Short mmCIF file of N, CA and C in Angstrom, two decimals:
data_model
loop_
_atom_site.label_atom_id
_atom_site.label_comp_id
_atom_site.label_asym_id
_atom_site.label_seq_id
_atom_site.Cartn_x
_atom_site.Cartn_y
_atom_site.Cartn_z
N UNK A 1147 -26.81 15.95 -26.19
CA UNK A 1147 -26.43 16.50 -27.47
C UNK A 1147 -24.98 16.98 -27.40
N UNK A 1148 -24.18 16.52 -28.32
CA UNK A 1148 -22.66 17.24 -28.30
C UNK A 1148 -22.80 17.65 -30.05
N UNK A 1149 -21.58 18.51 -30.08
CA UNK A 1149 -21.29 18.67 -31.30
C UNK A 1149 -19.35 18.46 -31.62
N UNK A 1150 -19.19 17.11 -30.74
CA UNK A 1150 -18.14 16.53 -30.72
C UNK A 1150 -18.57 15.29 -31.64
N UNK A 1151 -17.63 14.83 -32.60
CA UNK A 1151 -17.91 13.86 -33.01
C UNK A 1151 -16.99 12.73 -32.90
N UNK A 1152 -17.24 10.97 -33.19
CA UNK A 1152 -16.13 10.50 -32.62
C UNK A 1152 -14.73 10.92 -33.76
N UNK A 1153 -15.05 10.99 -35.04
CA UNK A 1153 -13.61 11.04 -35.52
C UNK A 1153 -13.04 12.39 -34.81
N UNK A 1154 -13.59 13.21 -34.10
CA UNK A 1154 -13.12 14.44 -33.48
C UNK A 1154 -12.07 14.12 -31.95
N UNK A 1155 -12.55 13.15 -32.17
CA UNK A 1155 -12.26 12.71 -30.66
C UNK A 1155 -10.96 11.31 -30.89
N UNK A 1156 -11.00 10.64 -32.21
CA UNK A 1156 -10.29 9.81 -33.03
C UNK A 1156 -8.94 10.29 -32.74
N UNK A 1157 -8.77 11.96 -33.70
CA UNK A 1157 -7.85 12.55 -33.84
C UNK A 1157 -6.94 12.83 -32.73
N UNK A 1158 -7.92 13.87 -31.76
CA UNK A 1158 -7.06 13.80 -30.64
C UNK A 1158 -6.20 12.64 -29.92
N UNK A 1159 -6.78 11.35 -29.77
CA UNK A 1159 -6.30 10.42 -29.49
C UNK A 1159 -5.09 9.83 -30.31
N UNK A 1160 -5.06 10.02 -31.65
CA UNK A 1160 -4.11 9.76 -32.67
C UNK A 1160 -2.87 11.05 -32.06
N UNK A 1161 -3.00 11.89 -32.84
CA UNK A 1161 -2.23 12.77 -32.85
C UNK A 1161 -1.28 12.96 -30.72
N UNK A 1162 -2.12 12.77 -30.33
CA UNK A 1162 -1.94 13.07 -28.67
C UNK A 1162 -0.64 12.14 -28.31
N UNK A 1163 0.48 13.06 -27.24
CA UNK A 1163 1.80 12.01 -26.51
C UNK A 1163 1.15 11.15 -26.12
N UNK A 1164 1.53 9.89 -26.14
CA UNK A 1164 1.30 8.52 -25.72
C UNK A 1164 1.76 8.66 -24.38
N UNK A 1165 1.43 8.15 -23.02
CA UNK A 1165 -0.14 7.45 -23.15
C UNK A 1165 -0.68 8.53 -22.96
N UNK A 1166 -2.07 8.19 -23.55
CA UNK A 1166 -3.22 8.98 -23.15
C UNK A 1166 -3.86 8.51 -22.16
N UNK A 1167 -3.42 9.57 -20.88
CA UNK A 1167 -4.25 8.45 -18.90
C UNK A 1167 -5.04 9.64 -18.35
N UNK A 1168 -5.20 10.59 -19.50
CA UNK A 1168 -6.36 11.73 -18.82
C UNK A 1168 -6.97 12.30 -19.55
N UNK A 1169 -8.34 12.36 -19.98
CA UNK A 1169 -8.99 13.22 -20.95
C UNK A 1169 -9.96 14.29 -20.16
N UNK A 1170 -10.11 15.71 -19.76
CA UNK A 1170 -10.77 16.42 -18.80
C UNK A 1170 -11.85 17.41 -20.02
N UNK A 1171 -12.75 16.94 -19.82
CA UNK A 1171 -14.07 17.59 -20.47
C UNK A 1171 -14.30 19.14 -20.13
N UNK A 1172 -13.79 20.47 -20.12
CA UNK A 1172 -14.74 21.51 -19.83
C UNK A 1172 -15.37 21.87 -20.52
N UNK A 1173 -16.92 22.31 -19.73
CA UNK A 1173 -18.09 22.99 -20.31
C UNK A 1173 -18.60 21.28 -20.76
N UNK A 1174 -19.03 20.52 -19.89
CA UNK A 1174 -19.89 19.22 -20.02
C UNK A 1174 -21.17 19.54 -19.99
N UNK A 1175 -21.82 20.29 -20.04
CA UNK A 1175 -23.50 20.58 -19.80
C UNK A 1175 -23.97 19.57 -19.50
N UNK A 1176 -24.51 18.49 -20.65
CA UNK A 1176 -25.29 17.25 -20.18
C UNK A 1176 -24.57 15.96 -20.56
N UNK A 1177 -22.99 16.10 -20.50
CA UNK A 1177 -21.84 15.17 -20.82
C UNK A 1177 -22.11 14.06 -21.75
N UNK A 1178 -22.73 14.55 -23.11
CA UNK A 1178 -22.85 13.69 -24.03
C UNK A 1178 -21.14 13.77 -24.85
N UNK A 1179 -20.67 14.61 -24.80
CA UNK A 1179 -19.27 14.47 -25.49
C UNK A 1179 -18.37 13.77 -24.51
N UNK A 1180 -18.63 14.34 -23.57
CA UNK A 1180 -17.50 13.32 -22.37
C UNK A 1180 -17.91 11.78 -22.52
N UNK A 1181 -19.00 11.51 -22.39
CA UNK A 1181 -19.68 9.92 -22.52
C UNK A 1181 -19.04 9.66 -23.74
N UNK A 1182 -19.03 9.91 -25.60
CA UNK A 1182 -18.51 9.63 -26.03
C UNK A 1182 -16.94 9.42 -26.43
N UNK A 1183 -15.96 10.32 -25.25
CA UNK A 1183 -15.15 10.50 -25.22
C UNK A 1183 -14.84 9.03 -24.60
N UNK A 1184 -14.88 9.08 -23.60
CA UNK A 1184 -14.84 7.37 -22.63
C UNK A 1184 -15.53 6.25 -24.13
N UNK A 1185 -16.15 6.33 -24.53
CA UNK A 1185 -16.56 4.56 -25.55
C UNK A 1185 -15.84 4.93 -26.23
N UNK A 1186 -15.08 6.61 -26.89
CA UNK A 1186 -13.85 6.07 -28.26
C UNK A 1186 -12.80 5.64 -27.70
N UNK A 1187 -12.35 6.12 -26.46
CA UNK A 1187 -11.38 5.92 -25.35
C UNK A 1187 -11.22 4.40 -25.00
N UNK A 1188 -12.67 3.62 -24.92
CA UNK A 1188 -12.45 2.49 -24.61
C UNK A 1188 -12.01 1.48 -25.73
N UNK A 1189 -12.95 2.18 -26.99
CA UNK A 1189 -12.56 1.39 -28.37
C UNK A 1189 -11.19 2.06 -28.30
N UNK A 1190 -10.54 2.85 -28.36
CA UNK A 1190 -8.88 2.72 -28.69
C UNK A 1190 -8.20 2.24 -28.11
N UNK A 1191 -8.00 1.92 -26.99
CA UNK A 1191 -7.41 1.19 -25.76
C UNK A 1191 -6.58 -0.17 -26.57
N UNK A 1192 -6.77 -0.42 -27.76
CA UNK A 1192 -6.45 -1.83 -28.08
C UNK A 1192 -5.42 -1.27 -29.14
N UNK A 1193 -6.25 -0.32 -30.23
CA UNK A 1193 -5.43 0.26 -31.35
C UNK A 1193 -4.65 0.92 -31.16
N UNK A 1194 -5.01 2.42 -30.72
CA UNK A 1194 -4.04 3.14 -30.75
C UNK A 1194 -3.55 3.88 -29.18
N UNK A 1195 -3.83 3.14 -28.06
CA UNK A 1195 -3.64 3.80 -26.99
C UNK A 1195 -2.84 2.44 -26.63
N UNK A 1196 -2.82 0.64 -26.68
CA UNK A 1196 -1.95 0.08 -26.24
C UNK A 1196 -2.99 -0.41 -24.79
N UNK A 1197 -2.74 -1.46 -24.42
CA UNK A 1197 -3.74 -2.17 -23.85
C UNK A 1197 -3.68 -1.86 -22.09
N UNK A 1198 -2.22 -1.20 -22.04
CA UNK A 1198 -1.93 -1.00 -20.50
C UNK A 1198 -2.99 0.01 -19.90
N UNK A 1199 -2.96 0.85 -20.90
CA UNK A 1199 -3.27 2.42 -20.86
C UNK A 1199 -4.65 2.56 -19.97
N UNK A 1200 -4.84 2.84 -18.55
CA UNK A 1200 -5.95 3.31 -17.83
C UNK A 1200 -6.33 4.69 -18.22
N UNK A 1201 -7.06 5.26 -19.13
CA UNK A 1201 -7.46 6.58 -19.23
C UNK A 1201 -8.56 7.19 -18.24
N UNK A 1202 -8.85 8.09 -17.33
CA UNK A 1202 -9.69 8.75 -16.78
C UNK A 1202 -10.45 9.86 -17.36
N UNK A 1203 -11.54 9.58 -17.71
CA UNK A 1203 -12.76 10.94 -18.60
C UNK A 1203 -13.15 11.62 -17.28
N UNK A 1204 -13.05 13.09 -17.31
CA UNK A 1204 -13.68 13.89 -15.87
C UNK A 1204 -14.43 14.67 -16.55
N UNK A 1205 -15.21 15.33 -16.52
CA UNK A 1205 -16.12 16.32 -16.73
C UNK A 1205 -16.76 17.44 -15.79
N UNK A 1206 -16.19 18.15 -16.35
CA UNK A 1206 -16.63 19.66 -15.28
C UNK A 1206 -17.61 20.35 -16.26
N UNK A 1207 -17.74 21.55 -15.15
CA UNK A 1207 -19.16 22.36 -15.52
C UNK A 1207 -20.02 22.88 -14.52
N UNK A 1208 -20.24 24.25 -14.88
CA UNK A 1208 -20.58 25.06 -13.55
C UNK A 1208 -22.16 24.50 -13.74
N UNK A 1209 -22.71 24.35 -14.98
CA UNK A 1209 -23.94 24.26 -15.13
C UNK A 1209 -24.74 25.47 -14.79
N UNK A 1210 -24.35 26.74 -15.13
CA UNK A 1210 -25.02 27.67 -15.03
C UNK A 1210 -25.18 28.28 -16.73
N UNK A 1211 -24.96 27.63 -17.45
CA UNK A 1211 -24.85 27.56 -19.20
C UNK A 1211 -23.60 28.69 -19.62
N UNK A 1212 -24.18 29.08 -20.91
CA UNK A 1212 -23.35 29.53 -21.11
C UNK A 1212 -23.61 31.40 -21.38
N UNK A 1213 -23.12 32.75 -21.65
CA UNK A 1213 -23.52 33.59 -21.59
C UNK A 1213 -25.22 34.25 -22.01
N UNK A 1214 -25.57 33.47 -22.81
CA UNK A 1214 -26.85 33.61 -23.44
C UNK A 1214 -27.98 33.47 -22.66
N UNK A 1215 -27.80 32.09 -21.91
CA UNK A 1215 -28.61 31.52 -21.16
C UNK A 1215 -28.31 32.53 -19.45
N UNK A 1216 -27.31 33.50 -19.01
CA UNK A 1216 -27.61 34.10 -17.97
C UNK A 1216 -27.70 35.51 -18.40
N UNK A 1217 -27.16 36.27 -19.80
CA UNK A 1217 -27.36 37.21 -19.82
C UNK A 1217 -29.20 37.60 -20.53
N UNK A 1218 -29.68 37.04 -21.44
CA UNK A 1218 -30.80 36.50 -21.82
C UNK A 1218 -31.78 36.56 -21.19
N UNK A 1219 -31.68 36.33 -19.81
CA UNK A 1219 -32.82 36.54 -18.70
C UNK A 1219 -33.10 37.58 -18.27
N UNK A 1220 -34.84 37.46 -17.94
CA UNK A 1220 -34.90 38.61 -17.01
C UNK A 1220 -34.34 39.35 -16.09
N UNK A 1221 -33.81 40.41 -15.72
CA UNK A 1221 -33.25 41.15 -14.86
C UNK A 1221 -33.24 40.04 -13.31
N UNK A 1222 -34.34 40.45 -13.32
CA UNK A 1222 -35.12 39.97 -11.45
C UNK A 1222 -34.35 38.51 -11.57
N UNK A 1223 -35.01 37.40 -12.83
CA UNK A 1223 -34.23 35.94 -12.59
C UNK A 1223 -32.78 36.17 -12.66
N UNK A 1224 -32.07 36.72 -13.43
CA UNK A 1224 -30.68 36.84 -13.31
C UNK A 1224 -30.12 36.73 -12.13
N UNK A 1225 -30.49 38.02 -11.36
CA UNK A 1225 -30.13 38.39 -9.46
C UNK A 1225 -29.89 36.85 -9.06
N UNK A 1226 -31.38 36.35 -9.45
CA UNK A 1226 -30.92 34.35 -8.89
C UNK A 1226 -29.88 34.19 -8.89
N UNK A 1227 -28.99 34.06 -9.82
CA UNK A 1227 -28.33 33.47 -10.68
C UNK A 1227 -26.84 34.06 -9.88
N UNK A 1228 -26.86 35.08 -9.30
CA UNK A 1228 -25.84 35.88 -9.69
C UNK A 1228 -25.24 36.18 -7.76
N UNK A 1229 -23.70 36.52 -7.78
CA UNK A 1229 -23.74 36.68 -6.25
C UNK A 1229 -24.19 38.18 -5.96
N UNK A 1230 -23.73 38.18 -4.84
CA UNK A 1230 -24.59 39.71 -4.37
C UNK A 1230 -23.70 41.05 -4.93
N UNK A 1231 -22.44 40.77 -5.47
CA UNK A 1231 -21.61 41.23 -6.40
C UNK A 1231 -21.37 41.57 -7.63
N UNK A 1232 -22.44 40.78 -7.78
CA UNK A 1232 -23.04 40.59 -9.62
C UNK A 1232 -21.89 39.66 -10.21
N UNK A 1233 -20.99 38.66 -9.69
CA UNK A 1233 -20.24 37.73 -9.98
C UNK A 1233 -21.14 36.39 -10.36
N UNK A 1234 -20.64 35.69 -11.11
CA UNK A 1234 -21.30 34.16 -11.10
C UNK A 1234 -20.63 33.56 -9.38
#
């Protein structure tokens, strides 16, 4: 599930310095926006990125979610979660 869409992803590519040879995903959870980032990436490659253009999609992500999902929890599961510092 993303709530990236491709004309969202259109734009950036439009508007963005030429070339575009790096697109870096943070906060990928289950990299459905990064995945669509790479197929608009590949569909532009012809139009508006120019045919040379090697772009690289990376996607990071601690995968520990996002505040809801560690503050949200039980006390005891949290500790899991958490260093012995109370740091992620």
């Amino acid at each position: 599930m993303t709530h990236v869409s491709a004309k969202d992803i259109d734009v950036v590519l439009h508007l963005s310095v030429k070339p575009v040879n790096f697109w870096l995903e943070l906060g990928a959870y289950e990299g459905g926006s990064a995945i669509l980032a790479a197929k608009r990436v590949e569909e532009a490659r012809s139009t508006i990125l120019g045919q040379a253009v090697a772009t690289s999609v990376v996607a990071v992500d601690t995968f520990l979610g996002d505040l809801r999902v560690l503050w949200g929890r039980d006390p005891a599961e949290r500790r899991l979660l958490l260093r012995p510092d109370g740091t992620v």
